[in-house]
XYZ file of N, CA, C and O in Angstrom:
816
model
N 70.944 110.638 131.593
C 71.230 110.069 130.245
C 70.688 108.659 130.055
O 70.749 107.768 130.724
N 69.744 108.505 129.052
C 69.078 107.364 128.661
C 69.968 106.299 128.008
O 71.054 106.723 127.280
N 69.781 105.047 128.418
C 70.625 104.062 127.577
C 70.045 104.054 126.105
O 69.021 103.975 125.886
N 71.224 103.827 125.226
C 70.912 103.927 123.851
C 70.344 102.576 123.275
O 69.868 102.478 122.424
N 70.358 101.614 124.194
C 69.950 100.228 123.912
C 68.355 100.212 124.349
O 67.478 99.878 123.525
N 68.146 100.308 125.653
C 66.881 99.947 126.196
C 66.163 101.162 126.352
O 64.945 101.175 127.026
N 66.773 102.394 126.495
C 66.106 103.760 126.693
C 65.920 103.951 128.025
O 65.194 104.902 128.461
N 66.315 103.061 128.813
C 66.284 103.422 130.350
C 67.105 104.656 130.992
O 68.113 104.861 130.510
N 66.459 105.500 131.715
C 67.195 106.647 132.192
C 67.957 106.262 133.480
O 68.765 107.019 134.171
N 67.875 104.982 133.938
C 68.620 104.513 135.035
C 70.061 104.112 134.660
O 70.370 102.844 134.247
N 70.905 105.138 134.257
C 72.442 104.704 134.110
C 73.366 105.449 134.959
O 73.076 106.640 135.718
N 74.447 105.175 135.133
C 75.550 105.652 136.228
C 76.828 105.675 135.508
O 77.152 104.852 134.536
N 77.621 106.682 135.941
C 78.980 106.848 135.302
C 79.909 105.897 136.219
O 79.894 105.957 137.315
N 80.760 105.287 135.221
C 81.769 104.248 135.849
C 83.136 104.962 135.876
O 83.975 104.525 136.607
N 83.291 105.763 134.909
C 84.787 106.348 134.798
C 84.555 107.836 133.973
O 83.634 107.984 133.214
N 85.415 108.807 134.534
C 85.293 110.304 133.857
C 87.010 110.411 133.586
O 87.536 110.303 134.575
N 86.977 110.946 132.458
C 88.196 111.574 132.106
C 88.255 112.607 131.382
O 87.183 112.784 130.370
N 89.293 113.589 131.269
C 89.283 114.798 130.657
C 90.423 114.691 129.619
O 91.231 113.790 129.554
N 90.021 115.221 128.316
C 91.088 115.308 127.282
C 92.301 115.695 127.552
O 92.460 116.725 128.471
N 93.353 115.597 126.770
C 94.745 116.343 127.199
C 94.735 117.785 127.427
O 95.382 118.460 128.051
N 93.845 118.519 126.376
C 93.792 119.848 126.499
C 92.572 120.429 127.284
O 92.210 121.559 127.178
N 91.995 119.525 128.123
C 90.820 119.643 128.893
C 89.696 120.361 128.007
O 88.892 120.960 128.770
N 89.479 120.207 127.045
C 88.433 120.666 126.107
C 87.131 119.667 126.196
O 86.090 120.215 125.684
N 87.516 118.519 126.454
C 86.290 117.468 126.451
C 86.432 116.721 127.752
O 87.268 116.296 128.103
N 85.199 116.289 128.195
C 84.948 115.353 129.243
C 84.468 114.094 128.723
O 83.331 114.039 128.264
N 85.225 112.862 128.968
C 84.531 111.664 128.488
C 84.203 110.744 129.684
O 84.842 110.805 130.597
N 82.980 110.392 129.626
C 82.214 109.481 130.702
C 81.861 108.076 130.264
O 81.230 108.157 129.153
N 82.230 107.279 130.949
C 81.915 105.954 130.585
C 80.704 105.574 131.524
O 80.826 105.544 132.702
N 79.593 105.176 130.825
C 78.438 104.781 131.585
C 77.905 103.356 131.571
O 78.375 102.711 130.332
N 76.989 102.985 132.431
C 76.615 101.839 132.328
C 74.819 101.775 132.724
O 74.527 102.430 133.814
N 74.038 101.149 132.051
C 72.764 100.893 132.176
C 72.426 99.947 133.325
O 72.984 98.862 133.368
N 71.650 100.589 134.220
C 71.191 99.595 135.393
C 70.199 98.665 135.036
O 70.177 97.846 135.928
N 69.630 98.691 134.062
C 68.646 97.781 133.505
C 69.152 96.692 132.838
O 68.976 95.482 133.054
N 69.771 97.048 131.491
C 70.348 96.104 130.776
C 71.837 95.862 130.770
O 72.483 94.869 130.138
N 72.325 96.470 131.806
C 73.954 96.670 131.965
C 74.982 97.029 130.575
O 76.089 96.637 130.554
N 74.257 97.598 129.615
C 74.881 97.891 128.591
C 75.834 98.978 128.851
O 75.459 99.994 129.668
N 77.119 99.226 128.588
C 78.024 99.999 128.667
C 78.141 100.942 127.354
O 78.319 100.561 126.289
N 78.247 102.409 127.604
C 78.410 103.347 126.568
C 79.096 104.647 127.004
O 79.364 104.829 128.264
N 79.751 105.274 125.995
C 80.567 106.487 126.248
C 79.857 107.700 125.887
O 79.110 107.780 124.889
N 79.980 108.637 126.599
C 79.251 110.143 126.411
C 80.594 111.100 126.388
O 81.529 110.947 127.089
N 80.320 112.276 125.657
C 81.485 113.202 125.632
C 80.652 114.608 126.011
O 79.734 114.888 125.342
N 81.396 115.449 126.703
C 81.098 116.741 127.056
C 81.739 117.748 126.557
O 83.187 117.679 126.972
N 81.377 118.588 125.733
C 82.119 119.654 125.076
C 81.412 120.826 125.170
O 80.358 121.183 125.348
N 82.142 122.139 125.133
C 81.524 123.433 125.408
C 80.953 123.765 123.972
O 81.417 123.309 122.875
N 80.066 124.504 123.989
C 79.098 125.070 122.862
C 80.150 125.917 122.027
O 79.835 127.239 122.231
N 81.172 125.562 121.133
C 81.987 126.423 120.586
C 81.289 127.046 119.419
O 80.267 126.570 118.761
N 81.967 128.116 118.767
C 81.218 128.713 117.652
C 81.320 127.698 116.409
O 82.179 126.854 116.217
N 80.455 127.970 115.515
C 80.173 126.929 114.309
C 81.483 126.913 113.419
O 81.855 128.087 113.041
N 81.841 125.657 113.315
C 83.124 125.588 112.417
C 82.658 125.023 110.915
O 82.003 123.991 110.849
N 82.898 125.805 109.872
C 82.578 125.099 108.634
C 83.440 124.744 107.757
O 84.847 124.992 107.806
N 83.274 123.509 107.128
C 84.125 122.751 106.295
C 83.879 123.176 104.737
O 82.650 122.843 104.347
N 84.890 123.868 103.893
C 84.641 123.986 102.728
C 85.030 122.881 101.552
O 86.235 122.584 101.573
N 84.289 122.434 100.968
C 84.334 121.375 100.001
C 85.273 121.547 98.795
O 85.412 122.888 98.569
N 85.789 120.758 98.014
C 86.444 120.973 96.969
C 85.598 121.902 95.749
O 86.139 122.585 94.709
N 84.295 121.546 95.883
C 83.367 122.239 94.724
C 82.816 123.440 95.601
O 81.729 124.124 95.038
N 83.359 123.768 96.498
C 82.988 125.158 97.314
C 81.808 124.906 98.111
O 81.157 126.042 98.795
N 81.076 123.991 98.382
C 80.063 123.584 99.047
C 80.452 123.854 100.822
O 81.796 123.146 100.938
N 79.697 124.347 101.515
C 80.107 124.388 102.997
C 79.180 123.333 103.817
O 77.991 123.299 103.676
N 79.904 122.759 104.521
C 79.245 121.770 105.461
C 79.652 121.992 107.004
O 80.686 122.526 107.255
N 78.824 121.958 107.974
C 79.191 122.263 109.387
C 80.123 121.023 109.801
O 79.971 119.742 109.251
N 81.230 121.302 110.652
C 82.126 120.381 110.983
C 81.275 119.416 111.858
O 80.680 119.555 112.806
N 81.739 118.024 111.386
C 81.185 116.992 112.081
C 82.233 115.902 112.388
O 82.789 115.082 111.748
N 82.543 115.966 113.673
C 83.545 115.082 114.166
C 83.261 113.404 113.980
O 84.124 112.579 113.836
N 81.883 113.122 114.069
C 81.774 111.817 113.924
C 82.160 111.110 112.453
O 82.433 110.137 112.231
N 82.051 112.146 111.523
C 82.246 111.713 110.083
C 83.856 111.299 110.240
O 84.249 110.301 109.405
N 84.679 112.146 110.456
C 85.992 111.846 110.664
C 86.649 110.743 111.354
O 87.247 109.971 111.036
N 85.650 110.611 112.530
C 85.748 109.313 113.512
C 85.310 108.051 112.734
O 86.257 107.188 112.689
N 84.505 108.108 112.065
C 84.168 106.912 111.272
C 85.145 106.371 110.203
O 85.716 105.385 110.057
N 85.794 107.397 109.448
C 86.811 107.301 108.620
C 88.121 106.653 109.053
O 88.720 105.712 108.849
N 88.561 107.317 110.284
C 89.588 106.830 111.101
C 89.461 105.417 111.709
O 90.464 104.676 111.482
N 88.271 105.162 112.097
C 87.935 103.754 112.567
C 88.149 102.641 111.491
O 88.565 101.626 111.571
N 87.605 103.128 110.256
C 87.717 102.012 109.156
C 89.059 101.668 108.737
O 89.485 100.949 108.523
N 90.057 103.197 108.544
C 91.414 102.600 108.288
C 92.207 102.126 109.449
O 93.146 101.385 108.969
N 91.671 102.087 110.636
C 92.448 101.435 111.612
C 91.775 100.045 111.973
O 92.224 99.458 113.051
N 90.779 99.599 111.380
C 90.465 98.196 111.483
C 91.334 97.262 111.543
O 92.231 97.120 110.909
N 91.266 96.465 112.616
C 92.390 95.176 112.960
C 93.653 95.746 112.992
O 94.767 94.852 112.999
N 93.878 96.909 113.447
C 95.349 97.553 113.688
C 95.197 97.671 115.337
O 94.232 97.845 115.991
N 96.541 97.569 115.817
C 96.599 97.853 117.413
C 96.640 99.042 117.722
O 97.331 99.891 118.432
N 95.207 99.877 117.413
C 94.986 101.134 117.750
C 93.661 101.019 118.435
O 92.582 100.807 117.984
N 93.631 101.519 119.753
C 92.232 101.713 120.565
C 91.630 102.733 120.191
O 91.889 103.768 119.648
N 90.163 102.507 120.844
C 89.354 103.551 120.447
C 89.693 104.908 121.121
O 89.599 105.840 120.603
N 90.262 104.728 122.222
C 90.704 106.021 122.835
C 91.615 106.766 122.143
O 91.626 107.993 122.152
N 92.619 106.108 121.455
C 93.485 106.910 120.541
C 92.901 107.220 119.467
O 93.275 108.579 119.093
N 91.981 106.714 118.834
C 91.069 107.400 117.504
C 90.470 108.677 118.369
O 90.469 109.533 117.440
N 89.657 108.592 119.177
C 89.050 109.807 119.670
C 90.022 110.920 120.121
O 89.799 112.086 119.871
N 91.132 110.405 120.705
C 92.211 111.680 121.048
C 92.498 112.125 119.735
O 92.824 113.488 119.563
N 92.819 111.534 118.616
C 93.199 112.119 117.245
C 92.295 112.886 116.724
O 92.450 113.968 116.335
N 90.970 112.356 117.073
C 89.895 113.304 116.434
C 89.899 114.778 117.362
O 89.763 115.733 116.686
N 89.938 114.766 118.564
C 90.082 115.810 119.393
C 91.122 116.698 119.131
O 91.053 117.835 118.902
N 92.244 115.952 118.793
C 93.567 117.127 118.369
C 93.390 117.514 117.152
O 93.746 118.676 116.999
N 92.752 116.960 116.000
C 92.666 117.637 114.628
C 91.558 118.746 114.928
O 91.645 119.835 114.390
N 90.418 118.386 115.772
C 89.446 119.541 115.856
C 89.983 120.801 116.548
O 89.692 121.900 116.242
N 90.865 120.513 117.749
C 91.653 121.677 118.281
C 92.283 122.358 117.442
O 92.462 123.824 117.395
N 93.109 121.744 116.429
C 93.964 122.409 115.503
C 93.138 123.316 114.577
O 93.615 124.270 114.168
N 91.896 122.760 114.122
C 91.109 123.568 113.175
C 90.576 124.703 113.994
O 90.556 125.950 113.383
N 90.082 124.657 115.083
C 89.582 125.530 115.860
C 90.518 126.765 116.386
O 90.129 127.931 116.471
N 91.739 126.335 116.302
C 92.749 127.221 116.743
C 93.261 128.317 115.523
O 93.812 129.235 115.785
N 92.530 127.944 114.429
C 92.716 129.062 113.255
C 92.350 130.197 113.291
O 91.145 130.322 114.058
N 92.255 131.186 112.623
C 91.740 132.513 112.701
C 90.624 132.598 112.017
O 89.578 133.226 112.611
N 90.209 131.629 111.101
C 89.160 131.824 110.366
C 88.108 130.688 110.874
O 88.597 129.419 111.407
N 86.790 130.717 110.675
C 85.683 129.949 111.095
C 85.433 128.925 109.971
O 84.705 127.917 110.104
N 86.134 129.132 108.846
C 86.111 128.065 107.798
C 87.400 127.430 107.446
O 88.352 128.087 107.299
N 87.377 126.125 107.181
C 88.672 125.541 106.859
C 88.299 124.679 105.591
O 87.257 124.035 105.264
N 89.394 124.572 104.753
C 89.213 123.667 103.430
C 89.214 122.245 103.597
O 89.945 121.817 104.884
N 88.475 121.457 103.295
C 88.340 119.960 103.514
C 89.783 119.255 103.380
O 90.055 118.349 104.070
N 90.528 119.906 102.434
C 91.822 119.168 102.296
C 92.668 119.389 103.425
O 93.668 118.638 103.695
N 92.539 120.592 104.413
C 93.350 120.639 105.476
C 92.961 119.521 106.449
O 93.831 119.146 107.169
N 91.447 119.223 106.638
C 91.217 118.163 107.482
C 91.794 116.979 106.942
O 92.094 116.170 107.908
N 91.624 116.444 105.857
C 92.506 115.350 105.304
C 93.993 115.309 105.512
O 94.344 114.325 105.788
N 94.618 116.317 105.233
C 95.968 116.364 105.464
C 96.294 116.322 107.027
O 97.451 115.484 107.312
N 95.372 116.669 107.952
C 95.936 116.509 109.336
C 95.558 115.143 109.700
O 96.338 114.448 110.442
N 94.767 114.713 109.360
C 94.193 113.085 109.396
C 95.314 112.149 108.896
O 95.755 111.409 109.603
N 95.793 112.517 107.640
C 96.951 111.752 107.094
C 98.143 111.849 107.952
O 98.697 110.768 108.373
N 98.546 112.939 108.531
C 99.683 113.406 109.304
C 99.533 112.633 110.490
O 100.547 111.850 111.006
N 98.426 112.365 111.280
C 98.247 111.792 112.575
C 98.312 110.265 112.394
O 99.023 109.596 113.026
N 97.655 109.714 111.256
C 97.698 108.455 110.879
C 99.080 107.808 110.681
O 99.531 106.739 110.954
N 99.902 108.775 109.968
C 101.437 108.513 109.516
C 102.131 108.188 110.834
O 103.093 107.289 110.995
N 101.924 109.030 111.898
C 102.604 108.890 113.340
C 102.029 107.748 113.904
O 102.919 107.203 114.725
N 100.843 107.238 113.908
C 100.196 106.221 114.675
C 100.383 104.787 113.867
O 100.884 104.027 114.839
N 100.287 104.501 112.897
C 100.434 103.210 112.193
C 100.659 103.318 110.706
O 99.714 103.962 109.992
N 101.577 102.826 110.034
C 101.716 103.049 108.813
C 100.603 102.163 107.769
O 100.192 102.703 106.719
N 100.167 101.167 108.331
C 99.201 100.357 107.460
C 97.915 101.227 107.555
O 97.263 101.492 106.489
N 97.432 101.610 108.547
C 96.295 102.671 108.648
C 96.441 103.756 107.827
O 95.467 104.280 107.217
N 97.877 104.320 107.831
C 97.983 105.667 107.099
C 97.738 105.186 105.528
O 97.010 106.019 104.832
N 98.312 103.975 104.970
C 98.043 103.705 103.614
C 96.647 103.604 103.239
O 96.161 103.922 102.225
N 96.047 102.743 104.201
C 94.599 102.682 103.934
C 93.872 103.907 103.639
O 93.013 104.095 102.871
N 94.003 104.849 104.687
C 93.452 106.314 104.496
C 93.889 106.857 103.131
O 93.312 107.731 102.438
N 95.118 106.738 102.872
C 95.746 107.489 101.742
C 95.139 107.037 100.623
O 95.119 107.670 99.491
N 95.011 105.573 100.263
C 94.588 105.069 99.193
C 93.169 105.653 98.562
O 92.913 105.708 97.439
N 92.410 106.245 99.506
C 91.254 106.870 99.128
C 91.418 108.402 99.082
O 91.001 108.904 98.161
N 92.069 108.945 100.036
C 92.164 110.466 100.191
C 92.849 110.894 98.984
O 92.595 111.941 98.320
N 94.167 110.312 98.584
C 95.080 110.645 97.500
C 94.384 110.250 96.214
O 94.863 110.749 95.205
N 93.388 109.199 96.220
C 92.960 108.930 94.789
C 93.984 108.437 93.961
O 94.057 109.098 92.894
N 94.841 107.414 94.081
C 95.850 107.121 93.334
C 95.088 106.834 91.928
O 94.279 106.023 91.923
N 96.179 107.211 90.954
C 95.616 106.971 89.643
C 95.701 105.565 89.308
O 95.067 104.953 88.455
N 96.706 104.889 89.626
C 97.145 103.445 89.361
C 97.618 102.704 90.582
O 98.123 103.410 91.353
N 98.222 101.558 90.151
C 98.648 100.584 91.154
C 100.297 101.032 91.415
O 100.751 101.236 92.378
N 100.707 101.640 90.377
C 102.131 102.114 90.663
C 102.264 103.354 91.458
O 103.241 103.508 92.254
N 101.229 104.153 91.456
C 101.349 105.443 92.324
C 101.231 105.123 93.524
O 101.645 105.514 94.535
N 100.293 103.936 93.918
C 100.081 103.257 95.340
C 101.435 102.817 95.922
O 101.730 102.992 96.926
N 102.068 101.943 94.821
C 103.315 101.187 95.247
C 104.451 102.357 95.506
O 105.167 102.150 96.558
N 104.567 103.323 94.791
C 105.367 104.484 94.947
C 105.248 105.017 96.644
O 106.348 105.418 97.152
N 104.006 105.372 96.908
C 103.670 105.978 98.150
C 104.202 104.873 99.376
O 104.658 105.247 100.203
N 103.991 103.648 99.142
C 104.356 102.342 100.005
C 105.809 102.603 100.227
O 106.438 102.592 101.375
N 106.610 102.807 98.956
C 107.974 102.893 99.202
C 108.636 104.193 99.999
O 109.469 104.052 100.761
N 107.781 105.226 99.868
C 107.981 106.588 100.679
C 107.755 106.156 102.034
O 108.491 106.593 102.766
N 106.810 105.489 102.289
C 106.523 105.280 103.884
C 107.664 104.378 104.296
O 107.892 104.638 105.469
N 108.034 103.427 103.661
C 109.134 102.502 104.063
C 110.238 103.349 104.345
O 111.111 103.161 105.197
N 110.694 104.032 103.331
C 111.946 104.934 103.309
C 111.931 105.928 104.604
O 112.869 106.349 105.319
N 110.622 106.547 104.869
C 110.463 107.645 105.958
C 110.787 106.805 107.347
O 111.280 107.442 108.303
N 110.337 105.524 107.369
C 110.439 104.837 108.469
C 111.876 104.198 108.881
O 112.123 103.630 109.897
N 112.412 104.500 107.708
C 113.986 104.101 107.973
C 114.308 102.607 107.550
O 115.558 102.001 108.048
N 113.251 102.013 106.938
C 113.589 100.570 106.574
C 113.987 100.563 105.230
O 113.419 101.247 104.242
N 115.033 99.801 104.978
C 115.626 99.573 103.775
C 114.448 99.157 102.594
O 113.860 98.207 102.656
N 114.294 99.981 101.601
C 113.096 99.720 100.492
C 113.556 98.514 99.625
O 114.760 98.257 99.344
N 112.617 97.424 99.418
C 112.984 96.402 98.667
C 112.076 96.690 97.254
O 111.155 97.263 97.390
N 112.499 95.671 96.287
C 111.890 95.705 95.046
C 110.772 94.733 94.821
O 110.331 94.214 93.927
N 110.239 94.098 95.985
C 109.096 93.106 96.159
C 107.831 93.855 95.605
O 107.419 95.052 95.442
N 107.027 92.949 94.673
C 105.876 93.468 93.827
C 104.820 93.468 95.249
O 104.916 92.797 96.176
N 103.838 94.323 94.879
C 102.818 94.465 96.034
C 102.046 93.325 96.351
O 101.314 93.027 97.517
N 102.111 92.206 95.431
C 101.361 90.982 96.098
C 102.213 89.801 97.103
O 101.572 89.016 97.408
N 103.394 90.608 97.180
C 104.153 89.717 98.126
C 103.293 89.714 99.567
O 102.846 90.553 99.971
N 103.424 88.686 100.517
C 102.683 88.656 101.537
C 103.175 89.707 102.498
O 102.306 90.137 103.333
N 104.496 90.158 102.318
C 104.829 91.309 103.462
C 103.976 92.617 103.210
O 103.893 93.340 104.023
N 103.409 92.816 102.029
C 102.778 93.896 101.624
C 101.130 93.749 101.499
O 100.402 94.479 101.450
N 100.913 92.445 101.188
C 99.486 91.905 100.903
C 98.596 92.425 101.924
O 97.476 93.090 101.940
N 99.026 92.127 103.290
C 98.133 92.429 104.715
C 97.958 93.800 104.589
O 96.679 93.873 105.451
N 98.641 94.545 104.201
C 98.448 95.991 104.518
C 97.736 96.825 103.506
O 97.465 98.007 103.896
N 97.239 95.995 102.360
C 96.702 96.733 101.309
C 95.227 96.649 101.508
O 94.514 95.791 102.139
N 94.468 98.036 101.492
C 92.917 97.612 101.484
C 92.320 96.906 100.658
O 92.635 97.002 99.384
N 91.523 96.148 100.968
C 91.028 95.179 100.133
C 91.572 93.875 100.077
O 91.047 92.667 99.829
N 92.911 93.819 100.831
C 93.688 92.628 101.149
C 94.139 91.731 100.000
O 94.314 90.503 100.100
N 94.464 92.119 98.701
C 94.911 91.111 98.047
C 95.388 91.605 96.515
O 94.789 92.255 95.972
N 96.625 90.952 95.963
C 97.096 91.203 94.660
C 97.012 92.630 94.106
O 96.582 92.838 93.070
N 97.435 93.609 95.344
C 97.415 94.632 94.698
C 96.154 95.617 94.401
O 96.244 96.609 93.920
N 95.267 95.069 94.872
C 93.851 95.816 94.518
C 93.669 96.906 95.596
O 93.987 96.704 96.703
N 93.178 98.042 95.048
C 92.754 99.195 95.958
C 91.510 99.468 96.093
O 90.579 99.711 95.292
N 90.992 99.042 97.255
C 89.474 98.983 97.388
C 89.492 99.129 99.073
O 89.452 98.355 99.750
N 88.875 100.221 99.484
C 88.879 100.345 101.005
C 87.668 101.551 101.058
O 87.928 102.715 100.756
N 86.354 101.255 101.677
C 85.295 102.050 101.476
C 85.113 102.763 102.669
O 84.568 102.810 103.608
N 85.980 104.016 102.625
C 85.714 105.167 103.941
C 84.701 105.896 103.514
O 84.189 106.350 102.376
N 83.794 105.937 104.717
C 82.511 106.752 104.494
C 82.763 108.206 104.293
O 83.505 108.749 105.180
N 82.069 108.848 103.508
C 82.013 110.183 103.384
C 83.350 110.692 102.571
O 84.475 110.107 102.478
N 83.210 111.802 102.329
C 84.500 112.672 101.697
C 85.088 113.432 102.606
O 84.694 114.504 103.012
N 86.035 112.927 103.286
C 86.819 113.711 104.487
C 87.759 114.839 103.967
O 87.727 115.735 104.394
N 88.400 114.409 102.855
C 89.407 115.573 102.422
C 89.126 115.727 100.975
O 88.040 115.808 100.455
N 90.109 116.368 100.371
C 89.939 117.035 98.989
C 89.628 115.956 98.111
O 89.007 116.090 97.132
N 90.160 114.624 97.919
C 90.181 113.441 97.119
C 90.241 114.052 95.757
O 90.569 115.097 95.488
N 90.535 113.041 94.707
C 90.460 113.556 93.283
C 91.787 114.068 93.018
O 92.023 114.738 92.039
N 92.912 113.858 93.853
C 94.253 114.306 93.324
C 94.697 113.634 92.401
O 94.749 112.377 92.089
N 95.573 114.167 91.441
C 96.295 113.720 90.426
C 97.501 112.881 90.936
O 98.023 113.429 91.953
N 97.947 111.900 90.112
C 98.877 111.037 90.619
C 100.146 111.877 90.592
O 101.073 111.497 91.673
N 100.234 112.827 89.956
C 101.503 113.654 89.976
C 101.892 114.404 91.083
O 102.745 114.778 91.617
N 100.581 114.671 92.009
C 100.597 115.190 93.328
C 100.957 114.543 94.302
O 101.439 115.070 95.494
N 100.906 113.265 94.123
C 101.146 112.334 95.280
C 102.612 112.285 95.924
O 102.869 112.564 96.785
N 103.453 112.443 94.779
C 105.016 112.594 94.998
C 105.251 113.870 95.675
O 106.052 113.914 96.671
N 104.813 114.823 95.207
C 105.175 116.226 95.769
C 104.536 116.257 97.098
O 105.352 116.847 98.022
N 103.340 115.826 97.433
C 103.003 115.639 98.724
C 103.917 114.875 99.589
O 104.109 115.127 100.717
N 104.166 113.809 99.259
C 105.114 112.817 100.010
C 106.600 113.486 100.349
O 106.829 113.506 101.414
N 107.208 114.116 99.373
C 108.369 114.829 99.519
C 107.938 115.948 100.674
O 109.034 116.137 101.388
N 106.860 116.664 100.597
C 106.734 117.786 101.420
C 106.536 117.247 102.784
O 107.097 117.803 103.767
N 105.834 116.190 103.140
C 105.751 115.719 104.520
C 106.925 114.833 105.089
O 106.970 114.938 106.215
N 107.658 114.659 104.146
C 108.801 113.853 104.643
C 110.044 114.814 105.232
O 110.852 114.569 105.957
N 109.842 116.110 104.797
C 110.815 117.286 105.259
C 110.454 117.711 106.602
O 109.477 117.529 107.034
């Protein structure tokens, strides 16, 4: 395995771990020339999984695309790279366990939302601000209140510009919704009226 920095073939394995379902082997390597450390993953060559977009276009499943979106949502949050990688593996395992080799992109997005909701509420709202495509700031605030209620915390009537909520907003201030997640992970473009219905469904 060549070093991705200096391209030297002199690399060695420092650590090896299997995923929880034993479907992936993670190896931590170090270059003997420049001492750069990097990670590789070994997976079986599974059947091709296709993701069906909202416009019916089909794309081959790409875990890197999902990984990048989760990394952006989890920026500056207490979530390790290992946790993000495990989340990607869990989502992929759930997709491949289905009977069909094709899955709607909305299913990928919904799974990512559910995993983030369990991991970190701020990361969840960052991802939701793009995936659910809130029509206005009121829809965003409504979803924040739903998250607070699900967490068992008494909801308050604070405006979104208050410090307690400002830090969790994508873009970081005065209720602005701006969080550049790479790629179209999920369905996107949902109407504001669907946000509440989705929240009620996941809360049950």
